XYZ file of C-alpha atoms in Angstrom:
537
model
C 26.584 81.672 -23.753
C 23.574 82.905 -21.813
C 21.117 85.520 -22.908
C 21.682 89.091 -21.773
C 18.939 89.001 -19.173
C 20.175 85.840 -17.512
C 23.759 87.057 -17.364
C 22.506 90.200 -15.685
C 20.188 88.178 -13.487
C 23.014 86.197 -11.967
C 25.271 89.233 -11.814
C 22.624 91.256 -10.010
C 22.173 88.432 -7.545
C 25.751 88.889 -6.384
C 25.112 92.487 -5.441
C 21.392 92.520 -4.765
C 20.882 89.647 -2.382
C 22.413 91.585 0.470
C 19.751 94.307 0.296
C 17.132 92.121 1.884
C 17.882 93.104 5.465
C 14.325 93.049 6.732
C 13.400 89.753 5.108
C 16.027 87.733 6.921
C 13.828 87.503 9.979
C 11.483 85.239 8.042
C 14.174 82.565 8.165
C 14.867 79.810 10.632
C 18.563 80.265 9.871
C 20.724 83.363 9.977
C 21.978 84.896 6.733
C 25.560 86.040 7.162
C 26.002 89.395 5.548
C 27.025 92.273 7.760
C 27.422 94.791 4.919
C 23.787 95.265 3.950
C 22.659 97.906 1.493
C 20.247 100.505 2.807
C 16.896 99.473 1.419
C 15.605 102.985 0.837
C 18.736 104.020 -1.032
C 18.589 100.952 -3.228
C 14.961 101.447 -4.233
C 15.405 105.093 -5.236
C 15.601 103.964 -8.856
C 12.534 102.346 -10.412
C 14.851 99.936 -12.240
C 15.924 98.540 -8.876
C 12.773 96.427 -8.716
C 13.918 94.469 -11.756
C 17.296 93.966 -10.093
C 15.660 92.839 -6.861
C 13.566 90.307 -8.762
C 16.805 89.000 -10.233
C 17.980 88.344 -6.698
C 15.052 86.015 -6.064
C 15.769 84.107 -9.273
C 19.444 84.037 -8.384
C 18.690 82.201 -5.159
C 17.776 79.184 -7.301
C 21.273 79.109 -8.809
C 23.746 80.555 -6.319
C 24.547 80.180 -2.641
C 26.436 83.351 -1.810
C 27.922 86.605 -2.987
C 31.641 85.797 -3.131
C 31.921 82.740 -5.323
C 30.936 79.062 -5.318
C 32.421 78.399 -1.874
C 30.365 81.136 -0.198
C 27.026 80.747 1.526
C 24.616 83.424 2.656
C 23.070 80.996 5.136
C 24.898 80.998 8.438
C 26.482 77.688 9.335
C 25.374 75.856 6.181
C 27.894 74.656 3.618
C 27.178 75.795 0.036
C 27.457 72.215 -1.157
C 24.441 71.287 0.940
C 22.334 74.364 0.276
C 22.362 75.044 -3.482
C 18.687 74.829 -4.452
C 18.896 72.571 -7.485
C 21.669 70.368 -6.149
C 19.982 69.435 -2.887
C 16.624 69.057 -4.642
C 18.337 66.561 -6.949
C 19.829 64.731 -3.963
C 16.454 64.460 -2.245
C 14.489 63.389 -5.335
C 16.935 61.222 -7.297
C 19.761 60.123 -5.016
C 17.190 58.811 -2.547
C 15.590 56.619 -5.212
C 16.496 53.846 -7.650
C 18.475 55.623 -10.374
C 21.818 56.921 -9.111
C 24.406 56.288 -6.439
C 27.197 58.509 -5.089
C 30.580 56.889 -4.471
C 31.990 59.228 -1.832
C 29.654 58.413 1.002
C 31.558 60.337 3.650
C 30.880 63.619 1.847
C 28.983 66.183 3.894
C 29.695 64.245 7.077
C 27.853 61.188 5.851
C 24.723 63.137 4.886
C 24.927 61.847 1.297
C 25.228 58.256 2.531
C 22.111 58.613 4.640
C 20.093 60.053 1.754
C 21.011 57.373 -0.776
C 20.582 54.557 1.744
C 17.273 55.955 3.056
C 18.626 56.129 6.607
C 18.342 59.876 7.123
C 17.549 61.617 10.385
C 16.475 65.111 11.379
C 20.117 66.151 11.786
C 20.980 65.521 8.123
C 22.659 68.645 6.733
C 21.225 68.156 3.232
C 17.715 68.372 4.672
C 18.696 71.486 6.609
C 20.208 72.973 3.460
C 17.147 72.543 1.299
C 14.595 73.597 3.901
C 16.615 76.714 4.673
C 17.282 77.598 1.033
C 13.597 77.220 0.149
C 12.587 79.360 3.119
C 15.119 81.934 1.939
C 13.198 82.109 -1.367
C 10.068 82.755 0.662
C 11.820 85.469 2.656
C 13.230 87.196 -0.420
C 9.809 87.226 -2.047
C 8.114 88.578 1.055
C 10.528 91.484 1.249
C 10.224 92.224 -2.461
C 6.438 92.339 -2.190
C 6.631 94.684 0.786
C 9.070 96.983 -0.983
C 7.007 97.057 -4.196
C 3.694 97.782 -2.492
C 1.566 100.723 -3.633
C 2.404 102.572 -0.427
C 6.164 102.145 -0.671
C 6.205 103.072 -4.358
C 4.332 106.284 -3.613
C 6.557 107.107 -0.653
C 9.611 106.903 -2.906
C 8.118 109.158 -5.535
C 7.407 106.402 -8.051
C 4.187 106.257 -10.004
C 1.444 103.782 -9.161
C 2.128 100.106 -9.740
C 2.761 99.712 -13.464
C 1.989 96.655 -15.541
C 5.700 95.871 -15.443
C 5.817 95.960 -11.642
C 2.652 93.849 -11.531
C 4.421 91.251 -13.637
C 7.480 91.352 -11.372
C 5.286 90.883 -8.311
C 3.477 87.968 -9.961
C 6.780 86.286 -10.820
C 7.993 86.731 -7.257
C 4.815 85.161 -5.908
C 5.265 82.267 -8.337
C 8.797 81.664 -7.074
C 7.508 81.666 -3.500
C 4.806 79.177 -4.543
C 7.502 77.010 -6.142
C 9.475 76.972 -2.884
C 6.380 76.050 -0.882
C 5.508 73.378 -3.474
C 8.869 71.709 -2.953
C 8.593 72.008 0.834
C 5.101 70.488 0.700
C 6.347 67.615 -1.443
C 9.503 66.842 0.524
C 8.568 67.639 4.125
C 4.781 67.774 4.108
C 4.805 71.038 6.072
C 6.577 74.367 6.423
C 6.597 77.598 8.375
C 4.125 79.945 6.722
C 5.080 83.609 6.372
C 3.925 86.151 3.789
C 4.453 89.826 3.055
C 1.387 90.557 5.170
C 3.165 89.518 8.348
C 4.874 92.383 10.194
C 8.594 92.759 9.672
C 10.274 90.906 12.507
C 7.755 88.071 12.578
C 9.895 85.087 11.716
C 8.376 82.205 13.651
C 5.522 81.615 11.249
C 2.815 79.082 12.048
C 3.119 75.554 10.764
C 1.141 74.835 7.598
C 0.432 71.196 6.776
C 0.073 69.751 3.293
C -3.599 70.618 2.958
C -2.958 74.232 3.943
C 0.077 74.569 1.700
C -1.766 72.959 -1.208
C -4.625 75.434 -0.828
C -2.276 78.414 -0.569
C -0.150 77.449 -3.573
C -3.212 76.718 -5.690
C -4.892 80.010 -4.807
C -1.684 82.001 -5.371
C -1.042 80.557 -8.804
C -4.620 81.115 -9.882
C -4.588 84.672 -8.537
C -1.422 85.745 -10.372
C -2.128 84.060 -13.716
C -3.502 87.174 -15.404
C -0.433 89.229 -14.403
C 2.118 86.730 -15.736
C 3.617 86.922 -19.226
C 1.982 84.597 -21.753
C 3.357 81.070 -22.069
C 6.724 80.839 -23.831
C 6.887 84.639 -24.248
C 9.034 85.821 -21.332
C 12.798 86.246 -21.328
C 14.651 82.967 -21.007
C 14.973 81.890 -17.407
C 12.031 83.945 -16.185
C 8.697 82.389 -15.302
C 5.446 82.818 -17.190
C 1.937 81.389 -17.244
C 3.212 77.970 -18.322
C 5.415 77.654 -15.236
C 2.391 78.356 -13.041
C 0.392 75.797 -15.033
C 3.206 73.268 -14.623
C 3.235 73.556 -10.844
C -0.552 73.200 -10.789
C -0.484 70.187 -13.130
C 2.084 68.431 -10.959
C 0.237 69.285 -7.748
C -3.010 67.921 -9.134
C -1.290 64.774 -10.424
C 0.029 64.158 -6.894
C -3.091 65.354 -5.078
C -3.975 61.893 -3.756
C -0.605 61.838 -2.003
C -0.803 65.423 -0.780
C -4.445 65.838 0.227
C -6.125 62.478 -0.388
C -8.170 63.746 -3.336
C -8.352 62.648 -6.977
C -7.560 65.632 -9.188
C -6.448 63.956 -12.403
C -9.026 65.876 -14.427
C -7.587 69.135 -13.112
C -4.093 67.926 -13.989
C -5.246 67.248 -17.551
C -6.713 70.745 -17.761
C -3.350 72.312 -17.082
C -1.406 69.817 -19.177
C -3.624 70.855 -22.077
C -2.917 74.525 -21.383
C 0.823 73.910 -21.494
C 0.641 71.768 -24.612
C -1.257 74.589 -26.289
C 1.283 77.139 -25.102
C 3.621 77.058 -28.080
C 6.214 74.546 -26.884
C 7.627 71.745 -29.006
C 9.980 68.827 -28.564
C 13.593 69.271 -29.538
C 14.451 67.138 -32.545
C 17.198 65.454 -30.517
C 16.653 64.241 -26.945
C 20.200 65.149 -25.965
C 19.843 68.815 -26.934
C 17.984 69.422 -23.676
C 21.086 68.561 -21.659
C 23.860 70.441 -23.471
C 25.750 73.599 -22.509
C 23.798 75.723 -24.998
C 20.374 74.376 -24.058
C 19.407 77.988 -23.361
C 19.558 78.986 -27.004
C 20.190 75.978 -29.247
C 17.445 74.178 -31.138
C 15.940 72.985 -27.848
C 16.069 76.299 -26.045
C 12.740 77.409 -24.669
C 10.810 75.266 -27.148
C 10.950 72.242 -24.860
C 12.398 73.608 -21.638
C 9.589 75.346 -19.801
C 11.643 76.501 -16.823
C 15.381 76.018 -16.199
C 17.633 76.516 -13.226
C 20.217 78.733 -14.860
C 23.861 77.676 -14.606
C 26.573 79.997 -15.945
C 30.239 79.126 -15.567
C 31.418 82.600 -16.559
C 29.093 84.994 -14.767
C 28.402 82.973 -11.635
C 30.217 79.766 -10.859
C 28.420 77.405 -8.509
C 28.248 73.819 -7.360
C 24.756 73.379 -8.762
C 23.104 70.225 -10.072
C 24.639 70.059 -13.534
C 28.142 70.869 -12.285
C 27.796 67.961 -9.861
C 26.159 65.644 -12.392
C 28.579 66.241 -15.274
C 31.728 66.057 -13.166
C 30.248 63.037 -11.412
C 29.460 61.246 -14.684
C 33.160 61.070 -15.559
C 34.080 57.424 -15.166
C 36.959 56.083 -13.106
C 37.987 53.826 -16.005
C 36.935 55.782 -19.074
C 38.923 59.067 -19.000
C 35.929 60.736 -20.649
C 36.133 64.163 -18.983
C 36.881 66.057 -22.195
C 34.036 64.302 -23.990
C 31.709 65.600 -21.279
C 33.180 69.101 -21.488
C 35.069 69.322 -18.191
C 38.779 69.248 -17.432
C 39.081 66.306 -15.064
C 35.835 65.281 -13.416
C 35.469 63.329 -10.226
C 36.485 59.849 -11.283
C 33.406 57.702 -10.840
C 31.528 59.773 -8.285
C 28.192 58.864 -9.871
C 27.019 55.511 -11.146
C 23.629 53.948 -11.803
C 21.805 51.316 -9.819
C 21.080 48.148 -11.778
C 17.312 48.550 -11.541
C 17.621 51.742 -13.572
C 20.047 50.227 -16.085
C 17.680 47.321 -16.690
C 14.915 49.676 -17.756
C 16.981 50.100 -20.911
C 18.539 46.645 -21.065
C 15.665 44.290 -20.247
C 14.179 44.394 -23.754
C 11.386 46.921 -23.152
C 13.135 49.322 -25.511
C 15.641 48.624 -28.289
C 19.311 49.340 -27.743
C 18.947 52.082 -30.351
C 16.925 54.187 -27.885
C 18.978 57.390 -27.704
C 17.862 58.098 -24.133
C 20.136 55.218 -23.189
C 23.550 56.806 -22.560
C 24.825 53.947 -20.422
C 28.498 52.991 -20.626
C 28.677 49.279 -19.871
C 31.861 48.055 -21.577
C 34.406 46.730 -19.102
C 32.005 47.173 -16.215
C 29.729 44.987 -14.128
C 26.146 45.994 -13.436
C 26.364 45.060 -9.765
C 27.500 47.537 -7.099
C 28.337 45.440 -4.079
C 30.626 48.056 -2.571
C 29.415 51.646 -2.906
C 32.965 52.935 -2.569
C 34.226 50.839 -5.515
C 34.063 53.425 -8.295
C 34.894 50.811 -10.952
C 31.721 48.807 -10.341
C 28.359 49.656 -11.816
C 27.503 51.328 -15.105
C 27.847 55.055 -15.745
C 25.886 57.389 -18.006
C 26.613 60.508 -20.054
C 23.219 62.217 -20.247
C 24.299 65.753 -19.308
C 27.242 67.401 -21.069
C 29.091 70.692 -20.899
C 29.262 70.539 -24.709
C 27.522 72.752 -27.263
C 25.606 71.474 -30.274
C 28.605 72.297 -32.486
C 30.885 70.134 -30.316
C 32.710 72.951 -28.540
C 32.912 73.082 -24.767
C 30.513 75.303 -22.847
C 31.810 78.397 -21.073
C 35.398 79.140 -20.158
C 35.818 77.548 -16.721
C 35.734 73.831 -17.237
C 35.603 72.755 -13.612
C 32.206 74.444 -13.598
C 29.688 73.918 -16.354
C 27.393 75.999 -18.511
C 24.508 73.546 -18.773
C 21.164 74.713 -17.419
C 19.133 72.240 -15.373
C 15.693 71.643 -16.994
C 13.440 71.779 -13.945
C 10.318 71.567 -16.136
C 10.094 70.508 -19.774
C 7.423 69.527 -22.259
C 8.265 65.814 -22.255
C 7.155 65.612 -18.629
C 3.836 67.224 -19.583
C 3.252 64.567 -22.252
C 3.852 61.808 -19.708
C 1.698 63.505 -17.065
C -1.104 63.797 -19.609
C -0.842 60.085 -20.388
C -0.815 59.123 -16.719
C -3.802 61.312 -15.868
C -5.772 59.663 -18.689
C -4.850 56.160 -17.522
C -5.853 57.093 -13.973
C -9.296 58.137 -15.182
C -9.073 61.882 -15.597
C -11.401 63.524 -18.096
C -10.388 66.074 -20.684
C -8.037 63.799 -22.586
C -8.208 60.684 -24.743
C -6.290 57.453 -24.828
C -5.422 58.076 -28.462
C -3.826 61.437 -27.669
C -2.032 59.960 -24.673
C -0.508 57.200 -26.795
C 0.405 59.784 -29.413
C 2.281 61.921 -26.892
C 4.193 58.932 -25.533
C 5.065 57.809 -29.051
C 6.281 61.307 -29.902
C 8.889 60.879 -27.174
C 9.781 57.330 -28.154
C 9.976 58.105 -31.865
C 12.292 61.023 -31.166
C 14.478 58.623 -29.205
C 14.551 56.083 -32.045
C 12.612 53.652 -29.874
C 9.588 51.486 -30.615
C 6.021 52.758 -30.670
C 3.347 51.561 -28.248
C -0.352 50.837 -28.622
C -3.331 51.563 -26.360
C -2.898 48.194 -24.660
C 0.684 49.028 -23.727
C -0.204 52.252 -21.923
C -0.512 51.080 -18.330
C 0.680 52.447 -15.019
C 3.429 49.812 -14.892
C 4.635 50.987 -18.276
C 4.459 54.662 -17.336
C 6.522 54.475 -14.154
C 9.348 52.882 -16.131
C 8.908 55.200 -19.110
C 9.117 58.230 -16.840
C 12.483 56.935 -15.650
C 13.710 56.338 -19.184
C 12.690 59.837 -20.288
C 13.229 61.932 -17.136
C 16.014 60.198 -15.211
C 18.359 62.444 -13.216
C 15.998 65.424 -13.641
C 14.713 65.554 -10.061
C 11.408 63.644 -10.328
C 12.030 60.055 -9.294
C 11.246 59.973 -5.567
C 8.005 61.881 -6.148
C 7.044 59.489 -8.953
C 7.743 56.354 -6.920
C 5.677 57.669 -4.012
C 2.745 58.458 -6.309
C 2.890 54.918 -7.694
C 3.160 53.364 -4.209
C 6.656 52.035 -4.874
C 8.967 54.144 -2.716
C 8.234 52.689 0.708
C 7.129 49.149 1.458
C 8.661 46.131 -0.229
C 6.779 45.917 -3.532
C 9.776 47.359 -5.343
C 13.310 47.182 -3.990
C 16.539 48.467 -5.459
C 20.170 48.005 -4.504
C 21.065 49.805 -1.269
C 17.454 50.736 -0.577
C 17.274 50.996 3.187
C 21.031 50.402 3.416
C 20.876 46.767 2.309
C 22.861 45.442 -0.650
C 19.746 44.038 -2.325
C 17.291 46.526 -0.862
C 14.719 46.147 1.892
C 11.223 47.429 2.580
C 10.966 50.971 3.921
C 8.553 52.226 6.545
C 5.790 54.443 5.163
C 6.863 57.356 7.345
C 9.840 57.802 4.985
C 7.488 59.135 2.303
C 8.210 62.530 3.833
C 11.520 63.727 5.180
C 11.943 64.735 8.814
C 11.803 68.381 9.720
C 15.424 69.511 10.214
C 16.413 69.750 13.870
C 17.836 73.259 13.518
C 14.621 74.584 12.023
C 12.569 72.966 14.773
C 14.792 74.582 17.383
C 14.471 77.999 15.735
C 10.685 77.889 15.412
C 8.659 76.310 18.243
C 5.565 76.367 16.012
C 7.036 73.570 13.905
C 6.518 69.934 14.851
C 8.336 66.799 13.809
C 6.832 64.419 11.278
C 5.563 61.101 12.701
C 8.099 58.292 12.890
C 11.162 60.484 13.413
């Protein structure tokens, strides 16, 4: 069950997304919706601005207006353009934690991602770049339509505090899209509400330019956002802005070649003081009622909302939970789905060994590996019976009932940002020399996570970078962070750390450093001559 606002949010998305006729020119792809609402008619009611904001949020969860198989991006399959799903592919499937059995899916695009052999024609890359740019386009149109001039022309009063908050949230969602584009591709087409309608071939912004824009935007809107942990579930607030800033600063040496660990600590401290708390049970964050159970908004700072009743979609948790169902185990009902996909997802042995090599006890509740009757090795990716599986995400409520009413789809929200990540970022920033935190507090935050998981405590001497990169995997696996983490630690490319099927080799091979960013998708390059390809592609 979702809260009233979120149910309406996703419902409004189905009918509201098609109003953005003018914004579609900001895209490097063509939205396919011939029956567009007349913008002026739609905005006659002041309440329409709330509905339009819901459309921008909805773009994070849905792909089209007529069900899970629909896409509002011309020529792009919904399975390769759902925001959270393709983000998960690009961050986790490309790294050392998970492997997908059906490698011919999406015309081999999945195979190329998980074997690190992608090219500019990969449809998953096209899907994410286009979906993120659609968020930018939706925001730009919303900001134009909610300007002082347009409000006055429609007979509305001057911008109210409520409209200011809506505009700030929209700008945050645009900053989030640009943050992901900066992280994944290192560049993007830059278009804002200040560009004339019809200008769609925005100039190319590199990482330094995007970093500066995102930082300035988030700082500028902070005073107009709702206080941390005080907004309706699923909507952004000050803490979400702080989270993006904290993560940007933690990765600043990768993005802009500058040490900003002190700045990261500043924003980690803001979030920690924002009224959040850890769920008493690690698993509560990954259940069907994680929107309102004991975990709820206390630990989850910002979710991607998934609702199997109001808006079915092939988002990240639908894929993960159906994919977790083992080919040998018949555990679909235990995970809250009807059938599942029979061994679609398994774990790479390097991930499994982070729980099994003795660094944590077998009682650690973050370990949901199923190993019985299975071998750790995956010598043939298509052999669904090889390799271990996990059961981290479930379409099950705290009381044991199944989530929602449509059990092919799930009701489990995807925790894009949660407090546990902040604790680990704080610890890492301290170890890397940032000021504004102490080693004692850092150890305390890490131990809070380990104690919750019924694991062993650590001491100051244990808190090293080598420890933290593994602990981040134990705590945050399959939550869309791993590629970014490995790059920050210098372990994604090169040969210092290999994992099975890295680079397409059974035992893993060194990767060229140019793979630290993805190639710009060919279709987007063709649509916008201002964009250039990343080196090495």
